[in-house]
């Protein structure tokens, strides 16, 4: 049962930040409520004041220019999935969204809310890590930004300071000959990942050598992680089946999976060993066509 709370619906970022500063630890930000309301219903979170940022239109946008893509924090999953520019230039983002929950949840849930929920099994963060995204935050003291891979600190813990809001997600323009792919293994379609893998791979011009690669894993550690040792196995080399197998095995050593109702620790490790080579191959095939 959700306890009574006072609800504010600011229309500007400035108003929202002032409310956050005023109510401090007694308040909680809500956007789509797809994650927060579950926690409130379970009695895990019990705010006296709710700052509802869903109506702040200045945070709801998808912009594409020569510097890359910018997505406002209150943009819904469904808007990202349907965006023509994202489908054309960052197709992996739209593909990821089609696997996230149901259309109903995607219609109301937001990318900013998802990232700030800090669930290690969430879909967007591994993809954003693979795409080398940067997050922007605003507070009454000013703005700052950080790579998305530094944002999640522990299970459901993120690097926002008190009084701050996530405002924007920025993606750089992918280098030429880059392919990015994402998959999640889950038991029930539209459910959270049992294990997820995102790979972004850039090929050298004409030589087929892996110039750069970013491998991100979800649901195998307290946060989504980058498998940097596995990336090292591949970077600067012509990719062979043996190297792919090695990358999968090395990636598994970088994880700390748990056993839960969906899968055992051992099963998750096996999934990493299988999915990392498979998705790297797919990223390479996409890079060849890019
Ligand atoms: C049935 C169901 C299935 C789901 N399946 C999936 C799935 O398959 N994959 C997946 O990844 N997720 C899934 N989810 C989770 C959910 O869809 C996402 O986490 C959702 O995107 C959260 O966004 P929201 O706007 O609803 O956030 P809210 O619930 O409003 O907020 C979530 C958290 O983020 C904070 N917050 C929100 N916006 C900001 C901001 N701009 N700045 C600072 N803090 C902020 C809130 O205070 C809260 O702590 C599912 C949820 C449901 C209900």
Coordinates of C-alpha atoms and ligand atoms in Angstrom, one line a residue:
X1 CA 0.0 0.0 0.0
X2 CA 1.4 3.4 -1.0
X3 CA 1.5 6.0 1.8
X4 CA 0.1 9.5 1.3
X5 CA 2.5 12.0 -0.3
X6 CA 2.4 15.5 -1.7
X7 CA 2.7 15.8 -5.5
X8 CA 4.4 18.6 -7.4
X9 CA 4.4 18.8 -11.2
X10 CA 7.0 21.5 -12.2
X11 CA 6.9 22.6 -15.8
X12 CA 10.6 23.8 -16.0
X13 CA 14.0 22.3 -15.0
X14 CA 14.6 25.4 -12.8
X15 CA 11.4 24.8 -10.9
X16 CA 12.2 21.1 -10.4
X17 CA 15.7 21.8 -9.1
X18 CA 14.3 24.4 -6.7
X19 CA 11.8 21.8 -5.3
X20 CA 14.5 19.2 -5.0
X21 CA 16.7 21.7 -3.1
X22 CA 13.8 22.6 -0.8
X23 CA 12.6 19.0 0.1
X24 CA 16.0 17.2 0.0
X25 CA 15.9 13.7 1.4
X26 CA 12.1 13.8 2.0
X27 CA 11.4 13.9 -1.7
X28 CA 11.7 11.6 -4.7
X29 CA 11.7 12.3 -8.4
X30 CA 9.2 10.5 -10.5
X31 CA 9.0 10.4 -14.3
X32 CA 7.1 7.5 -15.8
X33 CA 6.8 5.8 -12.5
X34 CA 7.3 2.3 -14.1
X35 CA 10.0 1.5 -11.6
X36 CA 9.5 3.9 -8.7
X37 CA 5.8 3.0 -8.1
X38 CA 6.8 -0.7 -7.7
X39 CA 9.3 0.2 -5.0
X40 CA 6.7 2.5 -3.3
X41 CA 4.0 -0.2 -3.4
X42 CA 6.4 -2.6 -1.8
X43 CA 7.1 -0.1 0.9
X44 CA 10.8 0.1 0.0
X45 CA 10.6 3.8 -0.8
X46 CA 8.4 6.1 1.2
X47 CA 8.8 9.7 0.1
X48 CA 6.8 12.6 1.7
X49 CA 7.0 14.6 -1.5
X50 CA 7.0 13.5 -5.2
X51 CA 8.6 15.8 -7.8
X52 CA 7.0 14.7 -11.1
X53 CA 9.2 15.7 -14.0
X54 CA 7.2 14.0 -16.7
X55 CA 5.7 17.4 -17.9
X56 CA 9.1 19.2 -18.3
X57 CA 9.0 19.5 -22.1
X58 CA 12.5 21.0 -22.2
X59 CA 13.9 17.5 -21.2
X60 CA 11.8 15.6 -23.8
X61 CA 13.7 15.6 -27.2
X62 CA 15.8 13.6 -29.7
X63 CA 18.2 15.9 -31.5
X64 CA 20.8 14.8 -34.1
X65 CA 23.6 17.0 -35.4
X66 CA 27.2 16.8 -36.5
X67 CA 28.4 16.2 -32.9
X68 CA 26.1 13.2 -32.5
X69 CA 22.8 12.3 -30.9
X70 CA 21.2 14.0 -27.8
X71 CA 18.3 12.5 -26.0
X72 CA 16.5 14.4 -23.2
X73 CA 16.0 12.4 -20.0
X74 CA 12.2 12.4 -20.1
X75 CA 12.1 10.9 -23.6
X76 CA 10.0 7.7 -23.6
X77 CA 11.3 4.3 -24.7
X78 CA 8.6 4.3 -27.4
X79 CA 9.8 7.6 -28.8
X80 CA 13.3 6.3 -29.1
X81 CA 12.1 3.0 -30.7
X82 CA 10.0 5.0 -33.3
X83 CA 12.5 7.8 -34.0
X84 CA 13.4 7.8 -37.7
X85 CA 16.8 9.3 -37.1
X86 CA 17.6 6.7 -34.4
X87 CA 16.5 3.9 -36.6
X88 CA 18.7 5.2 -39.4
X89 CA 21.8 6.2 -37.6
X90 CA 21.8 4.3 -34.2
X91 CA 19.6 1.3 -35.1
X92 CA 20.8 -0.7 -32.1
X93 CA 19.1 1.7 -29.7
X94 CA 15.7 1.2 -31.5
X95 CA 16.3 -2.6 -31.6
X96 CA 17.1 -2.6 -27.8
X97 CA 13.9 -0.7 -27.1
X98 CA 11.7 -3.3 -29.0
X99 CA 13.0 -5.9 -26.4
X100 CA 12.3 -3.7 -23.3
X101 CA 9.0 -4.6 -21.5
X102 CA 5.7 -4.1 -23.4
X103 CA 4.5 -1.3 -25.6
X104 CA 2.4 0.0 -22.6
X105 CA 5.5 0.2 -20.4
X106 CA 7.6 1.8 -23.2
X107 CA 4.9 4.3 -23.9
X108 CA 5.2 5.8 -20.4
X109 CA 8.6 4.7 -19.1
X110 CA 11.6 7.0 -19.9
X111 CA 15.2 6.4 -20.8
X112 CA 16.3 8.8 -17.9
X113 CA 14.2 6.9 -15.4
X114 CA 15.6 3.6 -16.6
X115 CA 19.2 4.8 -16.2
X116 CA 18.5 6.4 -12.8
X117 CA 16.8 3.3 -11.5
X118 CA 20.3 1.6 -11.6
X119 CA 19.0 -1.9 -12.3
X120 CA 22.0 -4.1 -13.5
X121 CA 19.6 -6.0 -15.7
X122 CA 18.1 -2.9 -17.4
X123 CA 18.4 -2.9 -21.2
X124 CA 19.5 0.6 -22.1
X125 CA 22.8 1.0 -20.1
X126 CA 24.8 -1.8 -21.8
X127 CA 23.9 -0.3 -25.2
X128 CA 24.8 3.2 -24.0
X129 CA 28.1 1.9 -22.7
X130 CA 28.9 0.2 -26.1
X131 CA 27.9 3.5 -27.9
X132 CA 30.3 5.5 -25.5
X133 CA 27.5 7.7 -24.2
X134 CA 27.9 10.6 -21.8
X135 CA 25.3 11.7 -19.2
X136 CA 24.6 15.3 -18.3
X137 CA 23.3 16.2 -14.9
X138 CA 22.0 19.5 -13.5
X139 CA 21.7 20.7 -9.9
X140 CA 21.3 24.1 -8.2
X141 CA 25.1 24.4 -8.2
X142 CA 25.4 23.9 -11.9
X143 CA 25.8 21.1 -14.5
X144 CA 28.3 18.3 -15.0
X145 CA 28.7 15.2 -17.2
X146 CA 30.3 11.8 -17.0
X147 CA 30.7 8.7 -19.1
X148 CA 27.7 6.4 -18.6
X149 CA 30.0 3.5 -17.6
X150 CA 30.9 5.5 -14.4
X151 CA 27.3 6.3 -13.5
X152 CA 26.1 3.1 -12.0
X153 CA 27.9 2.4 -8.7
X154 CA 26.2 -0.7 -7.2
X155 CA 22.9 -2.5 -7.3
X156 CA 20.3 0.3 -7.7
X157 CA 22.9 2.9 -6.7
X158 CA 23.9 5.7 -9.1
X159 CA 26.3 8.7 -9.1
X160 CA 23.7 11.5 -8.8
X161 CA 24.4 14.0 -6.0
X162 CA 21.5 15.0 -3.8
X163 CA 19.5 17.7 -5.6
X164 CA 20.6 16.7 -9.1
X165 CA 18.6 15.5 -12.0
X166 CA 19.8 13.6 -15.1
X167 CA 19.0 15.8 -18.0
X168 CA 20.6 14.4 -21.2
X169 CA 22.2 11.4 -22.8
X170 CA 24.8 12.2 -25.5
X171 CA 26.0 9.7 -28.1
X172 CA 29.1 10.5 -30.3
X173 CA 28.9 9.9 -34.0
X174 CA 30.1 6.4 -34.5
X175 CA 33.4 6.1 -36.5
X176 CA 33.2 4.8 -40.1
X177 CA 33.0 1.0 -40.4
X178 CA 31.4 0.6 -36.9
X179 CA 28.7 -2.0 -36.2
X180 CA 26.9 -2.1 -32.8
X181 CA 24.6 -4.9 -31.7
X182 CA 22.6 -5.9 -28.6
X183 CA 21.0 -9.0 -27.3
X184 CA 19.5 -10.2 -24.1
X185 CA 18.8 -13.7 -23.0
X186 CA 15.6 -13.9 -20.9
X187 CA 13.3 -16.6 -19.8
X188 CA 10.1 -14.7 -20.4
X189 CA 9.8 -12.5 -23.5
X190 CA 9.7 -8.7 -22.6
X191 CA 11.1 -9.5 -19.1
X192 CA 14.4 -8.2 -17.7
X193 CA 17.7 -9.8 -19.0
X194 CA 19.1 -12.9 -17.5
X195 CA 22.3 -11.9 -19.3
X196 CA 22.7 -9.1 -21.8
X197 CA 25.5 -8.2 -24.2
X198 CA 26.2 -5.1 -26.3
X199 CA 29.2 -4.9 -28.7
X200 CA 30.3 -2.0 -30.8
X201 CA 33.2 -2.9 -33.2
X202 CA 35.1 -0.7 -35.6
X203 CA 37.1 -2.3 -38.5
X204 CA 40.2 -0.8 -40.0
X205 CA 39.9 0.4 -43.6
X206 CA 40.3 -2.5 -46.0
X207 CA 42.3 -4.8 -43.7
X208 CA 39.6 -6.3 -41.6
X209 CA 41.5 -5.7 -38.4
X210 CA 39.5 -4.8 -35.3
X211 CA 40.5 -1.2 -34.8
X212 CA 38.3 -0.7 -31.7
X213 CA 35.8 -2.6 -29.7
X214 CA 33.6 -1.9 -26.7
X215 CA 31.9 -4.9 -25.0
X216 CA 29.2 -4.2 -22.3
X217 CA 27.5 -6.8 -20.2
X218 CA 24.3 -6.6 -18.2
X219 CA 22.9 -8.7 -15.3
X220 CA 26.2 -10.4 -14.4
X221 CA 27.5 -7.9 -11.8
X222 CA 26.1 -5.3 -9.4
X223 CA 26.1 -2.8 -12.3
X224 CA 26.3 -3.1 -16.1
X225 CA 30.0 -3.5 -16.8
X226 CA 32.5 -3.1 -19.6
X227 CA 34.5 -6.2 -20.4
X228 CA 37.8 -4.4 -20.9
X229 CA 40.0 -7.5 -20.8
X230 CA 38.0 -9.2 -23.4
X231 CA 38.2 -6.0 -25.6
X232 CA 42.0 -6.2 -25.3
X233 CA 41.9 -9.8 -26.7
X234 CA 40.3 -8.5 -29.9
X235 CA 41.7 -5.0 -30.3
X236 CA 44.3 -4.5 -33.1
X237 CA 43.9 -8.1 -34.4
X238 CA 42.3 -9.8 -37.3
X239 CA 39.4 -11.6 -35.7
X240 CA 39.4 -15.4 -35.8
X241 CA 37.1 -18.0 -34.3
X242 CA 39.8 -18.8 -31.7
X243 CA 40.1 -15.2 -30.7
X244 CA 36.3 -14.9 -30.4
X245 CA 36.2 -18.0 -28.1
X246 CA 39.0 -16.5 -26.0
X247 CA 37.2 -13.1 -25.7
X248 CA 34.1 -14.9 -24.4
X249 CA 36.1 -16.8 -21.8
X250 CA 38.0 -13.7 -20.7
X251 CA 34.7 -11.7 -20.5
X252 CA 33.3 -14.4 -18.2
X253 CA 36.3 -13.8 -15.8
X254 CA 35.3 -10.1 -15.5
X255 CA 31.8 -10.8 -14.2
X256 CA 30.4 -11.5 -10.7
X257 CA 27.1 -13.2 -11.5
X258 CA 24.7 -14.3 -8.9
X259 CA 22.3 -17.3 -8.8
X260 CA 18.6 -16.3 -8.6
X261 CA 15.2 -17.7 -9.7
X262 CA 16.1 -17.0 -13.4
X263 CA 19.5 -18.7 -13.7
X264 CA 22.4 -20.0 -11.7
X265 CA 25.8 -18.3 -11.5
X266 CA 27.3 -21.1 -13.7
X267 CA 24.6 -20.7 -16.3
X268 CA 25.1 -17.0 -16.5
X269 CA 28.9 -17.6 -17.0
X270 CA 28.1 -20.0 -19.9
X271 CA 25.8 -17.4 -21.4
X272 CA 28.6 -14.8 -21.4
X273 CA 31.0 -17.3 -23.0
X274 CA 28.4 -18.0 -25.8
X275 CA 26.9 -14.5 -26.3
X276 CA 30.1 -12.4 -26.4
X277 CA 31.6 -14.3 -29.4
X278 CA 28.2 -14.4 -31.1
X279 CA 27.5 -10.7 -30.7
X280 CA 31.1 -9.7 -31.7
X281 CA 30.7 -11.7 -34.9
X282 CA 27.3 -9.9 -35.6
X283 CA 28.9 -6.5 -34.8
X284 CA 31.7 -7.3 -37.3
X285 CA 29.2 -8.2 -40.0
X286 CA 27.3 -5.0 -39.4
X287 CA 30.6 -3.0 -39.4
X288 CA 31.5 -4.4 -42.8
X289 CA 28.3 -3.0 -44.2
X290 CA 28.5 0.4 -42.4
Ligands
LIG1 C1 6.1 -4.6 -16.4 C2 7.4 -4.0 -16.5 C3 8.4 -4.6 -17.3 C4 9.6 -4.0 -17.4 N1 10.6 -4.6 -18.2 C5 11.8 -4.0 -18.4 C6 12.7 -4.5 -19.3 O1 12.5 -5.6 -19.9 N2 13.9 -3.9 -19.4 C7 14.2 -2.8 -18.7 O2 15.3 -2.2 -18.9 N3 13.3 -2.2 -17.8 C8 12.1 -2.8 -17.6 N4 11.2 -2.3 -16.8 C9 11.6 -1.1 -16.0 C10 11.1 0.2 -16.5 O3 10.5 0.1 -17.7 C11 12.2 1.2 -16.6 O4 13.0 1.2 -15.6 C12 11.6 2.6 -16.9 O5 12.2 3.0 -18.0 C13 11.8 3.6 -15.8 O6 11.5 4.9 -16.3 P1 10.4 5.8 -15.6 O7 10.4 7.1 -16.3 O8 9.1 5.0 -15.4 O9 11.1 6.0 -14.2 P2 10.5 6.2 -12.7 O10 9.9 4.9 -12.2 O11 9.7 7.4 -12.7 O12 11.9 6.5 -11.9 C14 12.8 5.4 -11.7 C15 14.0 6.0 -10.8 O13 14.7 7.0 -11.5 C16 14.6 8.3 -10.8 N5 14.5 9.3 -11.9 C17 13.7 9.2 -12.9 N6 14.0 10.2 -13.8 C18 15.0 10.9 -13.3 C19 15.9 12.0 -13.7 N7 15.7 12.5 -14.9 N8 16.9 12.4 -12.9 C20 17.1 11.8 -11.7 N9 16.4 10.7 -11.3 C21 15.4 10.3 -12.0 C22 13.4 8.1 -9.9 O14 13.6 8.9 -8.7 C23 13.5 6.6 -9.6 O15 14.4 6.4 -8.5 C24 9.9 -2.9 -16.6 C25 9.0 -2.2 -15.9 C26 7.7 -2.8 -15.8 C27 6.6 -2.1 -14.9

